[in-house]
Coordinates of C-alpha atoms in Angstrom, one line a residue:
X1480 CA -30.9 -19.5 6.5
X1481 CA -31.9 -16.0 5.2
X1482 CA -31.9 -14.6 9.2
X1483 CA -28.8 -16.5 9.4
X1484 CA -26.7 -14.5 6.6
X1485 CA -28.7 -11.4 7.9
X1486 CA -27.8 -11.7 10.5
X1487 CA -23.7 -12.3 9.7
X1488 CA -24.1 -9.2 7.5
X1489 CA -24.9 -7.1 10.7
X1490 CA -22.3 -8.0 12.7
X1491 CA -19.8 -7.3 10.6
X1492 CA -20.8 -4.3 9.4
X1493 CA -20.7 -3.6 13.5
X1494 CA -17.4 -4.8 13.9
X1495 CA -16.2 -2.7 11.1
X1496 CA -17.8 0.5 12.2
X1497 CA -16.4 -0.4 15.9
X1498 CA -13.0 -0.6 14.1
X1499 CA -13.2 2.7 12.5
X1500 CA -14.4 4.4 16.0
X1501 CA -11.6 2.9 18.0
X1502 CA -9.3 5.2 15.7
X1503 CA -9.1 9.0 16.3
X1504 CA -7.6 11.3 14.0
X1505 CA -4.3 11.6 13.7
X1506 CA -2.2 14.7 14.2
X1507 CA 1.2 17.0 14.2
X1508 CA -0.3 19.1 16.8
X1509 CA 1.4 22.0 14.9
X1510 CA -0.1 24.7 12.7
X1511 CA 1.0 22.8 9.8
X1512 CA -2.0 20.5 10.2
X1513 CA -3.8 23.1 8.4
X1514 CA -2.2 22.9 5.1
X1515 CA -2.2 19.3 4.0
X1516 CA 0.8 18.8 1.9
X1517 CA -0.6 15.8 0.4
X1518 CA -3.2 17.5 -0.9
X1519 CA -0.8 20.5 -2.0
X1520 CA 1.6 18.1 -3.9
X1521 CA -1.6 16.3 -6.0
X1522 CA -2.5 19.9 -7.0
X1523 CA 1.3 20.6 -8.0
X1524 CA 1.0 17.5 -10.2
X1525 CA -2.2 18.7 -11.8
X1526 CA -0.5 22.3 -12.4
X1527 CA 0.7 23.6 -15.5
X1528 CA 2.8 26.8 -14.2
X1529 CA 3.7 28.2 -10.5
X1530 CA 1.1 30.7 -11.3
X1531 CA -1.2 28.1 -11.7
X1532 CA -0.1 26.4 -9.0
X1533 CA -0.2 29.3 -6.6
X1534 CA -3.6 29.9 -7.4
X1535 CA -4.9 26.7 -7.0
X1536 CA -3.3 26.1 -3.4
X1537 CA -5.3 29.7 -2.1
X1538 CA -8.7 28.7 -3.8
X1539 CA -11.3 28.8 -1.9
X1540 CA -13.0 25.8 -3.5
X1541 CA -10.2 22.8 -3.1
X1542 CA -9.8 23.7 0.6
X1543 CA -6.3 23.1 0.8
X1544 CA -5.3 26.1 2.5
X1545 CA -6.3 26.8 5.9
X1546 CA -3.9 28.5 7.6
X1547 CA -4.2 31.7 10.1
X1548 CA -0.4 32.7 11.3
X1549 CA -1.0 36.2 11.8
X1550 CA -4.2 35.5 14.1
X1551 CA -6.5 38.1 12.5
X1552 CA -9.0 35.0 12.1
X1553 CA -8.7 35.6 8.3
X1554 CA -6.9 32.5 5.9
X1555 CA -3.4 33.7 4.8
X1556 CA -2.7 34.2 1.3
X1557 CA 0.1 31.6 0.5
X1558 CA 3.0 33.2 -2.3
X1559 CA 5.2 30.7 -4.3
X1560 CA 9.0 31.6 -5.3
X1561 CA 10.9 29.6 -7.3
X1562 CA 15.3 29.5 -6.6
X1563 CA 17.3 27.5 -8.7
X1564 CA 20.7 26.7 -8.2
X1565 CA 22.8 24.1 -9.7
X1566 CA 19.6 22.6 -12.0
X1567 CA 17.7 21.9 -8.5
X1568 CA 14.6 24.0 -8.1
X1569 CA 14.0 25.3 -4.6
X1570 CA 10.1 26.4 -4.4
X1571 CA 9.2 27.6 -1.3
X1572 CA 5.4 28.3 0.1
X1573 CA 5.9 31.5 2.5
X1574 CA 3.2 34.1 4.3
X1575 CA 3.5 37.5 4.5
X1576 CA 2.8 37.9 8.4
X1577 CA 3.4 41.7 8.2
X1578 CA 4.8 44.3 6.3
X1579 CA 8.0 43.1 7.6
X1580 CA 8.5 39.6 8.3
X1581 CA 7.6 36.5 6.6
X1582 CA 7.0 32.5 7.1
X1583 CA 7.9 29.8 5.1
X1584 CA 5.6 26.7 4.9
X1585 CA 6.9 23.7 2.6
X1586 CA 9.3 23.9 0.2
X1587 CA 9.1 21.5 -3.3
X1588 CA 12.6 20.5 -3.9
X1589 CA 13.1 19.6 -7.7
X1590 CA 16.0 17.9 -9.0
X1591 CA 16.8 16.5 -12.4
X1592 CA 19.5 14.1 -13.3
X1593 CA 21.5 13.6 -15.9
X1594 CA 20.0 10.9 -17.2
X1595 CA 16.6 12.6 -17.6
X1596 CA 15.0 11.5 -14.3
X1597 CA 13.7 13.5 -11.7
X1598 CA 12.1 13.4 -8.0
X1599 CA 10.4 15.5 -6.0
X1600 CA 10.3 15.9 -2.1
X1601 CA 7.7 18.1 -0.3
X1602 CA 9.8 19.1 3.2
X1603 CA 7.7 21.0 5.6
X1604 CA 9.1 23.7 7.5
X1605 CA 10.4 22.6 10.3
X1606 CA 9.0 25.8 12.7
X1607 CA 5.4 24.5 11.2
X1608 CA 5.5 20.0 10.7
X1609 CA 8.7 18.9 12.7
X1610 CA 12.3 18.2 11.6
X1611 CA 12.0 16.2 8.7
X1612 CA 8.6 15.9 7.3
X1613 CA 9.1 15.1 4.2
X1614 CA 6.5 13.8 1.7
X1615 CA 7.1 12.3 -2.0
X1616 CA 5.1 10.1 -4.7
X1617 CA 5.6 6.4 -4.2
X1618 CA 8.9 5.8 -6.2
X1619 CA 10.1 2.0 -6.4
X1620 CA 11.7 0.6 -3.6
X1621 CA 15.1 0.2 -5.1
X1622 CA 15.2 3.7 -5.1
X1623 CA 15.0 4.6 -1.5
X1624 CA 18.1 3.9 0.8
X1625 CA 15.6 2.5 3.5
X1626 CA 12.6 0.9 2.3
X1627 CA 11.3 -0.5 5.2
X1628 CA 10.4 2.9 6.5
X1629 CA 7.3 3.5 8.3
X1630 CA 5.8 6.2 9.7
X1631 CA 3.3 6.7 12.2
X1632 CA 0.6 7.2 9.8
X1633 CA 0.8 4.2 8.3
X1634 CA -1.5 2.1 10.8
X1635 CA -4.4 4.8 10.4
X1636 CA -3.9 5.4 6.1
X1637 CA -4.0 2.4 4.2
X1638 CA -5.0 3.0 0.7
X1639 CA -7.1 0.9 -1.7
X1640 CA -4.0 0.7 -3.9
X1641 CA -0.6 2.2 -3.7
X1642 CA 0.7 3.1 -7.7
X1643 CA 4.5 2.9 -7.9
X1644 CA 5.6 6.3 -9.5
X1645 CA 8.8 6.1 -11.4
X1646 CA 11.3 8.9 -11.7
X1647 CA 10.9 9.3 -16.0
X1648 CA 6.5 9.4 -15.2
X1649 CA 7.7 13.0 -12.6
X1650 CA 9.6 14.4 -15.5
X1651 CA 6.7 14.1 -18.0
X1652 CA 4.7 16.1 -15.3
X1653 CA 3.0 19.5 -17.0
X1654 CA 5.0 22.0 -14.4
X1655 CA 8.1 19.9 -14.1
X1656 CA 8.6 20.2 -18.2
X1657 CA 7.4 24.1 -17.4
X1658 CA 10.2 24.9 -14.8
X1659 CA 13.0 22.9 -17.2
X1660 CA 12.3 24.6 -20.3
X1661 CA 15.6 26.6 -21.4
X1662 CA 13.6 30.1 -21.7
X1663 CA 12.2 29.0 -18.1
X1664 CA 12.7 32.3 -15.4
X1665 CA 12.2 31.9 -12.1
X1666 CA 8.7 32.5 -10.8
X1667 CA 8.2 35.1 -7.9
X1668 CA 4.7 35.8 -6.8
X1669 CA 3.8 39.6 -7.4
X1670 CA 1.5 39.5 -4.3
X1671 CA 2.7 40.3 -1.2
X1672 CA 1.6 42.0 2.4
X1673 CA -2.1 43.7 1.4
X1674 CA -1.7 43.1 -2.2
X1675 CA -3.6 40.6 -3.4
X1676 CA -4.9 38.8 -7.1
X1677 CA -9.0 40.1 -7.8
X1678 CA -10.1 37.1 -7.4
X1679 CA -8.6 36.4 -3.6
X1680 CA -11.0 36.6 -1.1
X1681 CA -9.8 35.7 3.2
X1682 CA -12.4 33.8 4.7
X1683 CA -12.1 32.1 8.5
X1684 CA -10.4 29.7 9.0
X1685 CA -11.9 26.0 10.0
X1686 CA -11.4 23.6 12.7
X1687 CA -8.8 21.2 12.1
X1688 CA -11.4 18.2 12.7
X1689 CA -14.1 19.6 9.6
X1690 CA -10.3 20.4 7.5
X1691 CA -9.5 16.8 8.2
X1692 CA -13.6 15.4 7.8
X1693 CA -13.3 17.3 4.3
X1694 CA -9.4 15.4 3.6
X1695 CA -10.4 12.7 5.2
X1696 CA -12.5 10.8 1.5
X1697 CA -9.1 11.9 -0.6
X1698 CA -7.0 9.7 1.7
X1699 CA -7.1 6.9 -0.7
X1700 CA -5.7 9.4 -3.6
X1701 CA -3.2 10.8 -1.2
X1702 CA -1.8 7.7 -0.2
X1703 CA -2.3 5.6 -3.0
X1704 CA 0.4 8.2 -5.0
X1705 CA 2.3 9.7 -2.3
X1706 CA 3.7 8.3 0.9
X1707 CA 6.3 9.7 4.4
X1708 CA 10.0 9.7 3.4
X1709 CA 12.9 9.4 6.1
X1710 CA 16.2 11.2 4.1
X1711 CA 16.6 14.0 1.8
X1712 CA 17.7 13.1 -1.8
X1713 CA 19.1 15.9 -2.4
X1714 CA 22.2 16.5 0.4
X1715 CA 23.4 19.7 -0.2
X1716 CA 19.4 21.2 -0.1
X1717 CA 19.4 21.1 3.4
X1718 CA 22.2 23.5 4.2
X1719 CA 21.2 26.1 1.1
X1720 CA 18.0 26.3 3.3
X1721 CA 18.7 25.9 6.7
X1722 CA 21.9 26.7 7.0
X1723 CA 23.7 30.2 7.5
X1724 CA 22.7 32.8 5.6
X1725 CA 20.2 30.0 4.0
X1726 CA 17.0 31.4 2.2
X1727 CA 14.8 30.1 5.0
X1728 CA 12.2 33.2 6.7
X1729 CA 11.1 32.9 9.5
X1730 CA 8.6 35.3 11.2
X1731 CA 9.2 36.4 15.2
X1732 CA 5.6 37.2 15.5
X1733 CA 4.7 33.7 14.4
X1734 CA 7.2 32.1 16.9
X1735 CA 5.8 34.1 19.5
X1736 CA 2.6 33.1 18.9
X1737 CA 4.0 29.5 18.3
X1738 CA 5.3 29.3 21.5
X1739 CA 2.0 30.8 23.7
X1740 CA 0.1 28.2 21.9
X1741 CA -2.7 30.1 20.3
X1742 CA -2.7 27.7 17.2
X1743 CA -4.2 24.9 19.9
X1744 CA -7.5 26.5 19.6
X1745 CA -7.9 24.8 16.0
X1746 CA -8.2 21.6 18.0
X1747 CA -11.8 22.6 20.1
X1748 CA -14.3 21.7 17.8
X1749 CA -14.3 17.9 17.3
X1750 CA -18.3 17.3 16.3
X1751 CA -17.2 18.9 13.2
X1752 CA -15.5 16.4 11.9
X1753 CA -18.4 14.7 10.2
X1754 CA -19.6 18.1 8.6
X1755 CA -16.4 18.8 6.6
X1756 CA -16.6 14.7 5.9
X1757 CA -20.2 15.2 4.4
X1758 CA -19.2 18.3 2.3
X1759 CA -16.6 16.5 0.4
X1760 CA -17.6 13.2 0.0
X1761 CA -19.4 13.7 -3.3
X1762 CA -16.3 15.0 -4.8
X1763 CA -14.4 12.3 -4.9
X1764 CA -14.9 8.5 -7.2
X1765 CA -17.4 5.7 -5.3
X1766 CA -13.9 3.3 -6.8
X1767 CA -11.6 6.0 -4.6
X1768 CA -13.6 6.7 -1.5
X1769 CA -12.2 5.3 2.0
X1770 CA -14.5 2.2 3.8
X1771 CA -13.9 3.7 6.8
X1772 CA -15.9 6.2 8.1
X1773 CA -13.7 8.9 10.4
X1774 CA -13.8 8.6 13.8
X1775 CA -15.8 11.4 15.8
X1776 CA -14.2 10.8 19.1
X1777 CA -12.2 13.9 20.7
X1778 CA -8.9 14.2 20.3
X1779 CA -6.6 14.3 23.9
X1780 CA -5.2 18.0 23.1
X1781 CA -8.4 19.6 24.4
X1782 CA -11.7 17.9 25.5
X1783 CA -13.1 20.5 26.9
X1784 CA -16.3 21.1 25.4
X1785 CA -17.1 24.7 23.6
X1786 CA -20.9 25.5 23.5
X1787 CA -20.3 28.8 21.4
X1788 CA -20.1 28.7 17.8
X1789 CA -17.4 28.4 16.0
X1790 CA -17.5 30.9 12.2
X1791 CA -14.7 28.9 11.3
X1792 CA -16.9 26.2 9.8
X1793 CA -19.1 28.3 8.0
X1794 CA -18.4 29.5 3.9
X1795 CA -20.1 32.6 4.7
X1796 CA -17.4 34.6 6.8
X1797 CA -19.2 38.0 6.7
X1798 CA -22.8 37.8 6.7
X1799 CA -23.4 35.8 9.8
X1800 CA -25.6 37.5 12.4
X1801 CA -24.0 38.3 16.0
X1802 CA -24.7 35.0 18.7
X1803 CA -26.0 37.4 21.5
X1804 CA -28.8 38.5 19.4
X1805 CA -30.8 35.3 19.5
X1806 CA -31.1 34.5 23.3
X1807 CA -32.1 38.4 24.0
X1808 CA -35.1 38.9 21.5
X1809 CA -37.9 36.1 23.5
X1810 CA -36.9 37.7 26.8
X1811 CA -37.4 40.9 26.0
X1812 CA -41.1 40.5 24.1
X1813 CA -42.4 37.8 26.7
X1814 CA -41.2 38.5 29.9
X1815 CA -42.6 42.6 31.0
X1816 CA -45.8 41.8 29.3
X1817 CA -46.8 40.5 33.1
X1818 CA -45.2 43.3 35.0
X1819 CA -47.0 46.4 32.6
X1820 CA -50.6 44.9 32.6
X1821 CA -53.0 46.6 34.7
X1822 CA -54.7 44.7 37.3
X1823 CA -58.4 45.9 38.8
X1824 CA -56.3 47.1 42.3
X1825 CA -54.3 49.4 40.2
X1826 CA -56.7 51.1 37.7
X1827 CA -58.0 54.8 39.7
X1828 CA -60.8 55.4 41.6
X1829 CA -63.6 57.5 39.8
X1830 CA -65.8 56.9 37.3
X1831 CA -63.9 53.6 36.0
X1832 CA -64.2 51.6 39.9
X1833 CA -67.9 52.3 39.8
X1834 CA -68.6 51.2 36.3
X1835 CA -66.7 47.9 36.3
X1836 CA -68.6 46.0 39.1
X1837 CA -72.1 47.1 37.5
X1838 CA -71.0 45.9 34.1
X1839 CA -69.5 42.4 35.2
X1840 CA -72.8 40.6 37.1
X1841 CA -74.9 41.6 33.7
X1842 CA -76.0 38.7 30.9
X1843 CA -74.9 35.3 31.3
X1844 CA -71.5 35.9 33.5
X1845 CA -73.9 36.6 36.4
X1846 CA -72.4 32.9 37.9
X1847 CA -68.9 33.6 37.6
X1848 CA -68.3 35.1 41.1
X1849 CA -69.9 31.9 42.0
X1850 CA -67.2 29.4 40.0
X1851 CA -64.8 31.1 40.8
X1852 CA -65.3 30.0 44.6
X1853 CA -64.8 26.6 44.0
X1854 CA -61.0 27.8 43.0
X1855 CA -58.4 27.3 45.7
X1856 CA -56.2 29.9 44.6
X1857 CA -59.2 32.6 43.8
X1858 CA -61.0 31.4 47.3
X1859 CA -60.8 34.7 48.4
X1860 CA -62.0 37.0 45.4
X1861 CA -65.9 37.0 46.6
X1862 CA -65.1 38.6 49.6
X1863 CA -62.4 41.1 48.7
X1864 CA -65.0 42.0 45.6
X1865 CA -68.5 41.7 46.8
X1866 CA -71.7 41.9 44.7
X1867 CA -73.3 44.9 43.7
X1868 CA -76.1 44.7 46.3
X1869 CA -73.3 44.7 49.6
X1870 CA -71.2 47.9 48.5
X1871 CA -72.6 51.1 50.4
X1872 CA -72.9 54.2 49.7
X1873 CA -69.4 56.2 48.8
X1874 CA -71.0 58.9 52.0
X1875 CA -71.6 56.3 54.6
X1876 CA -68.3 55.7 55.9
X1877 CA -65.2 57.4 56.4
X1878 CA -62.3 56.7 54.2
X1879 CA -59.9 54.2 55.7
X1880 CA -58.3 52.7 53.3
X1881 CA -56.4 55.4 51.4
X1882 CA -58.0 55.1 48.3
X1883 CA -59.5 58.6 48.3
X1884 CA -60.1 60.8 45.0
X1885 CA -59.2 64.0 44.0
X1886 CA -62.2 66.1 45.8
X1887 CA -61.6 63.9 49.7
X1888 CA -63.8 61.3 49.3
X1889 CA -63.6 57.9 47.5
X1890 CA -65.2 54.5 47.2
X1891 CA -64.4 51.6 49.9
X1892 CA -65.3 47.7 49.6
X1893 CA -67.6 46.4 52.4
X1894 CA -65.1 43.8 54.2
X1895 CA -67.3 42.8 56.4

């Protein structure tokens, strides 16, 4: 009975880990795969200010940002401007990708009613997520003009439990009672183009497969309070931003760079994927961690493998030693060791020749000539070096050989 239920057990904790390898990870296969706007509307919940809120998107430690527009290999600092018009906050993540031009990212659309209630939409640029990606907590059905909506997410993210947000719970968030307050001004980030908070450090940016990993144990949080939306609630936001003479930036240097598809090299490291899950997966509640564990599998947009390694995934961006160092140092101490070591045909004729074969036969290696013999690859030595009693003297014959010293004469082996 016990190998029975043991048994049971194993197979479908098999079946289970076969399901969650049959998946692979899904994604826009645009650069705004790197900034996870589920992630970036939990941490505008959890905000007090836009100040706050800016900060927390560009820590380092929450991992939230991970973009690289410019394509100096360094994360982008992220500013945060608040517009308001007609009671509706418009507040728009944008990069400085030069001096000149600049890129916006999301934009948090807040609007208040009259009656005191309030939603919230997360739209993503559409030069970085698509046209109409558009992310928002979980409001009652009744709410939404089409609530069947699915997206295409929905098959791979399926939270332990999905809270229903109502529109009075958003008002009583900390920043939305911040940006309503009468003495309220908009917020503009100081920071700009090479002027940067103290605190801000760039560091590389990392694979998209170790940024999802590290995402991947918060889906449960993400999901379970936030969800895809299909429409705009607010109709006239659209046309403030996109429309002529909207507020939207755009950068042509990012769209050039859009367009030759440098951002596809985010997508070459898929073994990392399990790193960044590892890092983060103390982080987060045992009651709020996914079963599932993420699937390492490539992803189609580039399976070619990449031996070299990638700094992206490291949190040390400046100290790391250079790859071509490591290979070189065993060649160079092991291999002309051979080549420089003198060998008895190469040492000079003179005093050293005659010494060495009168010192070798003495004391107990009298029998090594001998040994050696019985040594196919040293079957020759006892007749190119014979024993002391064979060699003749240096004046006997004529020199032959070319081994002659400095005063015409030298000393010859007996080959006979």
């Amino acid at each position: 009975m016990k190998k029975t239920i043991t048994l049971l057990v194993f197979l479908i904790a098999v079946a289970l880990q076969l399901q969650a390898q049959s998946k692979q990870p899904k994604q826009l296969g645009l650069p705004g795969d790197n900034l996870n706007l589920y992630a970036a509307l939990k941490v505008f919940q959890e905000s007090k200010t836009l100040e706050d809120f800016e900060k927390a998107i560009n820590d380092p430690e929450q991992k939230i940002n991970n973009l690289d527009l410019d394509g100096d290999d360094q994360i982008d600092y992220i500013n945060v401007l608040d517009k308001v018009k007609d009671d509706v906050h418009s507040i728009t993540l944008r990069v400085d990708i030069n001096n000149r031009e600049q890129q916006d990212i999301a934009v948090f659309v807040v609007t208040k009613e009259s009656n005191n209630q309030v939603y919230i939409q997360v739209v993503g640029d559409e030069d970085l997520y698509g046209k109409d990606y558009i992310i928002e907590p979980n409001y009652a059905n009744e709410g939404r003009p089409n609530p069947g909506f699915r997206s295409d997410f929905d098959d791979e993210y399926i939270p332990a439990e999905r809270r229903v947000v109502s529109y009075v719970e958003v008002a009583n968030w900390p920043i939305v009672q911040y940006i309503y307050v009468p003495t309220y001004r908009p917020w503009i980030s100081i920071w700009g183009w090479n002027k940067y908070p103290g605190w801000w450090r760039p560091w590389r940016p990392y694979s998209w497969h170790w940024y999802y990993g590290y995402h991947y144990n918060f889906i449960n949080i993400y999901f379970g309070n936030y969800s895809r939306s299909s429409f705009y609630r607010n109709k006239n936001w659209y046309n403030w931003n996109y429309g002529n003479n909207g507020w939207r930036s755009r950068s042509v240097v990012y769209i050039n760079r859009y367009q030759q598809g440098f951002y596809r090299n985010t997508y070459s490291r898929p073994q990392s994927l399990q790193e960044g899950y590892r890092v983060s997966r103390d982080r987060v509640p045992m009651n709020m961690r996914p079963v599932a564990v993420p699937s390492t599998r490539p992803n189609n947009i580039d399976r070619r493998p990449n031996s070299r390694p990638n700094w992206s995934d490291r949190d040390r961006p400046y100290s790391r030693p250079e790859v071509n160092n490591r290979p070189s140092r065993p060649i160079q101490e092991t291999r002309p060791r051979p080549e420089t070591r003198p060998t008895p045909e190469s040492r000079p004729a003179g005093p050293d020749r005659v010494e060495r074969p009168s010192t070798r036969p003495a004391g107990p290696d009298r029998q090594r000539p001998e040994a050696r013999q019985s040594t196919p690859n040293q079957g020759s030595r006892p007749v190119v070096r014979p024993n002391p009693p064979q060699r003749t003297a240096p004046e006997a014959r004529p020199i032959n050989n070319g081994r002659g010293n400095r005063n015409g004469t030298g000393t010859t082996r007996n080959n006979d």
